[in-house]
Tab-separated table of C-alpha atoms in Angstrom:
chain	number	residue	atom	x	y	z
W	1	MET	CA	7.575	8.090	-39.337
W	2	ASP	CA	4.080	9.615	-39.346
W	3	LYS	CA	3.260	7.664	-42.507
W	4	ASP	CA	4.449	4.383	-41.023
W	5	LEU	CA	2.440	4.882	-37.838
W	6	SER	CA	-0.683	5.892	-39.694
W	7	GLU	CA	-0.430	2.737	-41.785
W	8	GLY	CA	-0.377	0.612	-38.644
W	9	ALA	CA	3.316	-0.147	-38.340
W	10	MET	CA	3.871	-1.673	-34.904
W	11	ALA	CA	7.382	-0.363	-34.206
W	12	MET	CA	7.632	0.098	-30.447
W	13	LEU	CA	8.045	3.655	-29.208
W	14	PRO	CA	10.237	4.484	-26.186
W	15	ILE	CA	8.471	6.046	-23.198
W	16	SER	CA	11.209	8.687	-23.143
W	17	ILE	CA	9.210	10.604	-25.756
W	18	PHE	CA	6.987	11.819	-22.908
W	19	GLY	CA	9.841	13.812	-21.389
W	20	PHE	CA	11.648	14.136	-18.065
W	21	ARG	CA	8.743	15.674	-16.147
W	22	ALA	CA	6.371	12.822	-16.982
W	23	LEU	CA	9.016	10.177	-16.290
W	24	TRP	CA	10.344	11.449	-12.962
W	25	SER	CA	7.620	13.749	-11.548
W	26	PRO	CA	9.991	16.321	-9.965
W	27	TRP	CA	7.157	18.029	-8.057
W	28	PHE	CA	6.126	14.748	-6.472
W	29	LEU	CA	9.774	14.074	-5.593
W	30	LEU	CA	9.926	17.471	-3.897
W	31	LEU	CA	6.782	16.582	-1.930
W	32	ILE	CA	8.404	13.327	-0.782
W	33	VAL	CA	11.576	15.139	0.299
W	34	VAL	CA	9.539	17.739	2.211
W	35	GLY	CA	7.561	14.939	3.883
W	36	ILE	CA	10.756	13.181	5.003
W	37	ALA	CA	12.254	16.447	6.273
W	38	PHE	CA	9.080	17.223	8.227
W	39	TYR	CA	9.164	13.719	9.729
W	40	PHE	CA	12.675	14.229	11.119
W	41	LEU	CA	11.889	17.735	12.364
W	42	LEU	CA	8.740	16.524	14.122
W	43	THR	CA	10.238	13.391	15.673
W	44	MET	CA	13.580	14.935	16.660
W	45	LYS	CA	13.970	18.729	16.709
W	46	TRP	CA	10.357	19.665	17.566
W	47	ARG	CA	9.544	16.683	19.769
W	48	HIS	CA	10.149	18.599	22.999
W	49	HIS	CA	7.238	20.923	22.159
W	50	PHE	CA	4.829	18.025	22.783
W	51	LYS	CA	3.986	16.172	25.991
W	52	ASP	CA	4.453	12.461	26.585
W	53	THR	CA	6.757	11.768	23.657
W	54	GLU	CA	9.510	9.239	23.191
W	55	PRO	CA	12.529	9.212	20.857
W	56	VAL	CA	11.978	7.756	17.430
W	57	THR	CA	13.709	4.397	17.020
W	58	PRO	CA	16.001	3.331	14.148
W	59	LYS	CA	13.426	0.673	13.229
W	60	GLN	CA	10.677	3.281	12.925
W	61	ILE	CA	12.910	5.523	10.816
W	62	SER	CA	13.713	2.588	8.527
W	63	PHE	CA	10.036	1.748	8.030
W	64	PHE	CA	9.083	5.357	7.296
W	65	LEU	CA	11.957	5.971	4.874
W	66	MET	CA	11.287	2.705	3.045
W	67	GLY	CA	7.614	3.607	2.785
W	68	MET	CA	8.380	7.049	1.337
W	69	ILE	CA	10.990	5.708	-1.086
W	70	LEU	CA	8.557	3.068	-2.330
W	71	LEU	CA	5.827	5.704	-2.593
W	72	TYR	CA	7.981	7.740	-4.958
W	73	ALA	CA	9.012	4.598	-6.835
W	74	VAL	CA	5.418	3.594	-7.623
W	75	LYS	CA	3.835	7.039	-8.002
W	76	GLY	CA	6.657	9.339	-9.105
W	77	SER	CA	9.166	7.319	-11.113
W	78	PRO	CA	8.712	5.964	-14.670
W	79	VAL	CA	6.714	3.141	-13.048
W	80	ASP	CA	3.779	5.555	-12.768
W	81	LEU	CA	3.934	6.341	-16.492
W	82	LEU	CA	4.173	2.634	-17.318
W	83	GLY	CA	1.128	2.093	-15.112
W	84	HIS	CA	-0.873	4.098	-17.659
W	85	ILE	CA	0.401	1.927	-20.501
W	86	LEU	CA	0.359	-1.528	-18.897
W	87	PHE	CA	-2.479	-2.596	-16.619
W	88	ALA	CA	-0.119	-5.159	-15.063
W	89	VAL	CA	2.185	-2.346	-13.918
W	90	HIS	CA	-0.830	-0.484	-12.527
W	91	MET	CA	-1.602	-3.515	-10.383
W	92	VAL	CA	2.015	-3.644	-9.199
W	93	GLN	CA	1.555	-0.035	-8.108
W	94	MET	CA	-1.627	-0.897	-6.245
W	95	ALA	CA	-0.018	-3.935	-4.602
W	96	PHE	CA	2.886	-1.932	-3.188
W	97	LEU	CA	0.754	1.082	-2.267
W	98	LEU	CA	-1.920	-0.875	-0.395
W	99	LEU	CA	-0.056	-3.912	0.917
W	100	VAL	CA	3.446	-2.620	1.682
W	101	ILE	CA	3.586	1.170	1.901
W	102	ALA	CA	0.465	1.504	4.083
W	103	PRO	CA	1.734	-0.767	6.908
W	104	PHE	CA	5.229	0.736	6.619
W	105	ILE	CA	3.813	4.222	7.262
W	106	ILE	CA	1.903	2.977	10.319
W	107	LEU	CA	5.004	1.267	11.703
W	108	GLY	CA	7.178	4.275	10.875
W	109	LEU	CA	5.283	6.825	12.960
W	110	PRO	CA	5.951	6.812	16.738
W	111	ASN	CA	2.990	6.018	18.977
W	112	TRP	CA	2.955	9.512	20.448
W	113	ILE	CA	2.105	10.947	17.015
W	114	TRP	CA	-0.735	8.486	16.546
W	115	LYS	CA	-1.957	9.320	20.047
W	116	LYS	CA	-2.060	13.033	19.187
W	117	ILE	CA	-4.159	12.175	16.123
W	118	PHE	CA	-6.601	10.063	18.113
W	119	ASP	CA	-6.798	12.717	20.828
W	120	VAL	CA	-8.595	15.033	18.385
W	121	THR	CA	-12.218	14.469	19.380
W	122	ILE	CA	-13.794	14.400	15.922
W	123	LEU	CA	-11.015	12.191	14.531
W	124	ASN	CA	-11.248	9.856	17.502
W	125	LYS	CA	-14.960	9.294	16.843
W	126	ILE	CA	-14.484	8.679	13.121
W	127	LEU	CA	-11.329	6.586	13.406
W	128	GLY	CA	-12.756	4.695	16.361
W	129	VAL	CA	-15.373	3.254	14.008
W	130	LEU	CA	-13.331	2.865	10.824
W	131	THR	CA	-10.411	1.084	12.523
W	132	LYS	CA	-12.580	-1.628	14.072
W	133	PRO	CA	-11.320	-4.860	12.446
W	134	LEU	CA	-14.578	-5.924	10.794
W	135	VAL	CA	-15.393	-2.419	9.555
W	136	ALA	CA	-11.843	-1.842	8.283
W	137	LEU	CA	-11.850	-5.194	6.488
W	138	VAL	CA	-15.179	-4.553	4.725
W	139	VAL	CA	-14.345	-0.939	3.801
W	140	PHE	CA	-10.959	-1.850	2.323
W	141	SER	CA	-12.292	-4.811	0.341
W	142	PHE	CA	-15.237	-2.778	-0.964
W	143	MET	CA	-13.051	0.184	-1.978
W	144	PHE	CA	-10.556	-2.062	-3.770
W	145	SER	CA	-13.296	-3.881	-5.695
W	146	LEU	CA	-15.142	-0.659	-6.504
W	147	TYR	CA	-11.986	1.061	-7.743
W	148	HIS	CA	-11.247	-1.737	-10.211
W	149	TYR	CA	-14.777	-2.033	-11.568
W	150	PRO	CA	-14.261	-1.145	-15.275
W	151	LEU	CA	-16.743	1.738	-15.419
W	152	ILE	CA	-15.309	3.278	-12.245
W	153	LEU	CA	-11.626	2.874	-13.123
W	154	ASP	CA	-12.100	4.273	-16.633
W	155	ASN	CA	-13.869	7.370	-15.317
W	156	VAL	CA	-11.355	7.834	-12.515
W	157	LYS	CA	-8.431	7.706	-14.945
W	158	LEU	CA	-10.057	10.378	-17.121
W	159	SER	CA	-10.382	12.902	-14.272
W	160	PRO	CA	-7.399	14.219	-12.258
W	161	VAL	CA	-9.734	15.192	-9.404
W	162	LEU	CA	-11.471	11.798	-9.236
W	163	HIS	CA	-8.128	10.008	-9.597
W	164	THR	CA	-6.681	11.876	-6.627
W	165	ILE	CA	-9.797	11.391	-4.482
W	166	PHE	CA	-10.090	7.657	-5.202
W	167	THR	CA	-6.368	6.953	-4.783
W	168	VAL	CA	-6.134	8.820	-1.467
W	169	THR	CA	-9.377	7.271	-0.196
W	170	LEU	CA	-8.226	3.770	-1.125
W	171	PHE	CA	-4.857	4.354	0.582
W	172	ILE	CA	-6.595	5.578	3.740
W	173	ALA	CA	-8.819	2.489	3.627
W	174	ALA	CA	-5.629	0.408	3.452
W	175	LEU	CA	-4.331	2.217	6.560
W	176	PHE	CA	-7.575	1.317	8.357
W	177	PHE	CA	-7.196	-2.306	7.230
W	178	TRP	CA	-3.620	-2.603	8.475
W	179	TRP	CA	-4.193	-0.689	11.724
W	180	PRO	CA	-5.539	-3.617	13.815
W	181	ILE	CA	-2.626	-5.766	12.618
W	182	THR	CA	0.309	-3.393	13.013
W	183	ASN	CA	-0.489	-0.754	15.647
W	184	SER	CA	0.881	-0.963	19.190
W	185	LEU	CA	-1.016	1.990	20.672
W	186	ASN	CA	-2.666	1.338	24.024
W	187	GLY	CA	-6.451	1.315	23.859
W	188	GLN	CA	-6.589	0.698	20.097
W	189	PRO	CA	-8.036	-2.436	18.475
W	190	LYS	CA	-5.329	-5.062	18.182
W	191	ILE	CA	-5.787	-8.551	16.807
W	192	VAL	CA	-3.280	-11.360	17.382
W	193	GLY	CA	-3.061	-15.102	17.115
W	194	LEU	CA	-5.797	-16.974	15.310
W	195	LYS	CA	-7.868	-13.795	14.936
W	196	LYS	CA	-5.089	-12.151	12.912
W	197	ILE	CA	-4.749	-15.234	10.717
W	198	GLY	CA	-8.506	-15.330	10.152
W	199	TYR	CA	-8.507	-11.583	9.419
W	200	VAL	CA	-5.988	-11.782	6.577
W	201	ILE	CA	-7.503	-14.978	5.161
W	202	LEU	CA	-10.932	-13.332	5.054
W	203	SER	CA	-9.408	-10.305	3.326
W	204	ALA	CA	-7.882	-12.572	0.690
W	205	LEU	CA	-11.268	-14.162	0.091
W	206	LEU	CA	-13.115	-10.841	-0.139
W	207	ILE	CA	-10.992	-9.386	-2.943
W	208	THR	CA	-10.795	-12.662	-4.840
W	209	PRO	CA	-13.958	-11.969	-6.914
W	210	ALA	CA	-12.514	-8.672	-8.214
W	211	CYS	CA	-9.215	-10.339	-9.142
W	212	ALA	CA	-10.990	-13.353	-10.657
W	213	LEU	CA	-13.103	-11.105	-12.876
W	214	ILE	CA	-9.938	-9.510	-14.245
W	215	ILE	CA	-8.060	-12.809	-14.612
W	216	PHE	CA	-10.721	-14.922	-16.307
W	217	VAL	CA	-12.497	-12.422	-18.565
W	218	ASP	CA	-11.395	-13.034	-22.156
W	219	VAL	CA	-11.957	-9.527	-23.557
W	220	PRO	CA	-10.451	-6.135	-22.628
W	221	VAL	CA	-12.749	-4.438	-20.107
W	222	TYR	CA	-10.882	-1.165	-19.509
W	223	GLU	CA	-11.320	1.492	-22.194
W	224	THR	CA	-8.358	3.473	-20.890
W	225	TYR	CA	-6.055	0.521	-21.658
W	226	SER	CA	-7.613	-0.579	-24.948
W	227	SER	CA	-9.202	2.441	-26.655
W	228	GLY	CA	-6.693	4.836	-28.197
W	229	GLU	CA	-8.807	7.938	-27.565
W	230	ALA	CA	-9.631	7.085	-23.953
W	231	TRP	CA	-6.036	6.066	-23.274
W	232	LEU	CA	-4.678	9.342	-24.625
W	233	GLN	CA	-7.057	11.280	-22.369
W	234	ALA	CA	-5.952	9.189	-19.393
W	235	MET	CA	-2.305	9.963	-20.147
W	236	ALA	CA	-3.041	13.575	-19.240
W	237	LEU	CA	-2.938	12.440	-15.605
W	238	CYS	CA	0.825	12.012	-15.736
W	239	VAL	CA	1.944	13.801	-18.905
W	240	PRO	CA	1.877	17.620	-19.110
W	241	ALA	CA	-0.606	18.954	-21.682
W	242	ASN	CA	2.081	20.794	-23.651
W	243	THR	CA	4.060	17.540	-23.984
W	244	LEU	CA	1.022	15.659	-25.276
W	245	ASN	CA	0.291	18.464	-27.738
W	246	SER	CA	3.849	18.351	-29.042
W	247	LEU	CA	3.438	14.607	-29.724
W	248	ALA	CA	0.275	15.062	-31.767
W	249	GLY	CA	2.215	14.673	-35.007
W	250	LEU	CA	3.247	11.131	-34.033
W	251	ASN	CA	-0.356	9.958	-34.346
W	252	ILE	CA	-0.107	8.089	-31.033
W	253	SER	CA	-3.271	6.040	-30.838
W	254	GLY	CA	-2.878	3.800	-27.806
W	255	PRO	CA	-0.648	1.680	-25.565
W	256	GLU	CA	-0.144	-0.876	-28.349
W	257	LEU	CA	2.525	1.465	-29.743
W	258	PHE	CA	4.666	0.875	-26.634
W	259	ILE	CA	4.131	-2.858	-26.014
W	260	ASN	CA	3.658	-5.969	-28.108
W	261	THR	CA	1.508	-7.808	-25.544
W	262	PRO	CA	-2.210	-8.235	-26.352
W	263	THR	CA	-4.345	-6.033	-24.111
W	264	VAL	CA	-6.325	-8.941	-22.687
W	265	TYR	CA	-3.122	-10.768	-21.663
W	266	ASP	CA	-1.828	-7.653	-19.945
W	267	GLN	CA	-5.171	-7.322	-18.152
W	268	GLN	CA	-5.123	-10.945	-16.970
W	269	LEU	CA	-1.515	-10.632	-15.847
W	270	GLY	CA	-2.491	-7.626	-13.747
W	271	GLY	CA	-5.113	-9.644	-11.879
W	272	ILE	CA	-2.652	-12.485	-11.302
W	273	ILE	CA	0.024	-10.107	-10.012
W	274	MET	CA	-2.313	-8.538	-7.470
W	275	LYS	CA	-3.575	-11.889	-6.210
W	276	VAL	CA	-0.125	-13.496	-5.980
W	277	PHE	CA	1.399	-10.395	-4.364
W	278	GLN	CA	-1.402	-10.316	-1.814
W	279	GLU	CA	-0.921	-13.987	-0.997
W	280	ILE	CA	2.828	-13.466	-0.494
W	281	VAL	CA	2.303	-10.514	1.850
W	282	TYR	CA	-0.359	-12.345	3.842
W	283	VAL	CA	1.818	-15.467	4.125
W	284	VAL	CA	4.540	-13.241	5.596
W	285	VAL	CA	2.013	-11.828	8.087
W	286	ILE	CA	0.774	-15.290	9.053
W	287	GLY	CA	4.323	-16.663	9.230
W	288	THR	CA	5.381	-13.790	11.486
W	289	GLU	CA	2.417	-14.481	13.759
W	290	PHE	CA	3.319	-18.174	13.978
W	291	LEU	CA	6.910	-17.276	14.873
W	292	ARG	CA	5.670	-14.889	17.571
W	293	TRP	CA	3.332	-17.565	18.894
W	294	HIS	CA	6.160	-20.149	18.940
W	295	LYS	CA	8.454	-17.705	20.709
W	296	ASP	CA	5.807	-16.986	23.361
W	297	GLU	CA	5.135	-20.694	23.834
W	298	GLN	CA	8.847	-21.390	24.206
W	299	LYS	CA	9.168	-18.553	26.681
W	300	ASN	CA	6.232	-19.880	28.718
W	301	ALA	CA	7.660	-23.381	28.626
W	302	ASP	CA	11.044	-22.120	29.839
W	303	GLU	CA	9.311	-20.161	32.606
W	304	ILE	CA	7.370	-23.234	33.713
W	305	THR	CA	10.553	-25.322	33.673
W	306	ARG	CA	12.382	-22.704	35.710
W	307	LYS	CA	9.591	-22.549	38.305
W	308	ASP	CA	9.481	-26.333	38.473
W	309	LEU	CA	13.200	-26.506	39.097
W	310	LEU	CA	12.928	-23.886	41.838
W	311	GLU	CA	10.118	-25.816	43.509
W	312	ARG	CA	12.100	-29.038	43.395
W	313	GLN	CA	15.139	-27.249	44.800
W	314	LYS	CA	13.050	-25.924	47.705
W	315	MET	CA	11.624	-29.370	48.384
W	316	TYR	CA	15.097	-30.877	48.317
W	317	THR	CA	16.462	-28.189	50.665
W	318	HIS	CA	13.587	-28.633	53.131
W	319	GLY	CA	14.003	-32.401	52.971
W	320	LEU	CA	17.587	-32.046	54.072
């Protein structure tokens, strides 16, 4: 097998060669389980230790659990390993992490928990600025574009520390972005109606240049997805060192040994996936806002009709 691989044979290798730990990230799974357990303890068993709380609703529980399950799916399951082999899968990860999981976490936490967070003076000052719609929009768009600039992404994927810092920072930026759209906390910035529609449309426009660069460039721009040496170093982010050392005899030289798709096509597909996924999510947001607007208009119309009928009834009664 070594001879065949060294001579350039393109037989596809299974990702199972990286082992159970790399495929399923048991430590990350444990972290998710602990996070879910803490959520239920805080919102149910320990809630009486805090003032001005309210019971967690089934809808909030559903949002939080779905967010945590998706978080493990994109960052702890084999999807995470595939994200180091296929750039398109990496973009699927980013799409779910930033556009689905972030708002689910916001919607999953009761308002009394968010209020406790904002009641911390230093946090209130910082978050008060970063959650303003315009600031949140610019910060999120800038962080997304910066993260996917080739030089930045390649360096981030070669350093576990930088990878953690950038991923967490980008996720927090996504929370800031979604906050004005999804929060229902009194006193916090909340945009509705045409402002919400304009907000998401502007966001779509702001990240378009980053996606367009990825989609329309006709050469591979990410070393960690095209250079065998850089890719192997990047794999250390999700594959234990002893597992990589044990695979040294296989002469693994890059992601081309696991896929038969040209690197540039995979790269372009990644840009398309992010842009299409974003458009779908934003259409859902806009559609939901239109439905809310229609419901409010119908309610107002029914109220006006009811008042009109009451007035006519009074006039008729007085006339008699």
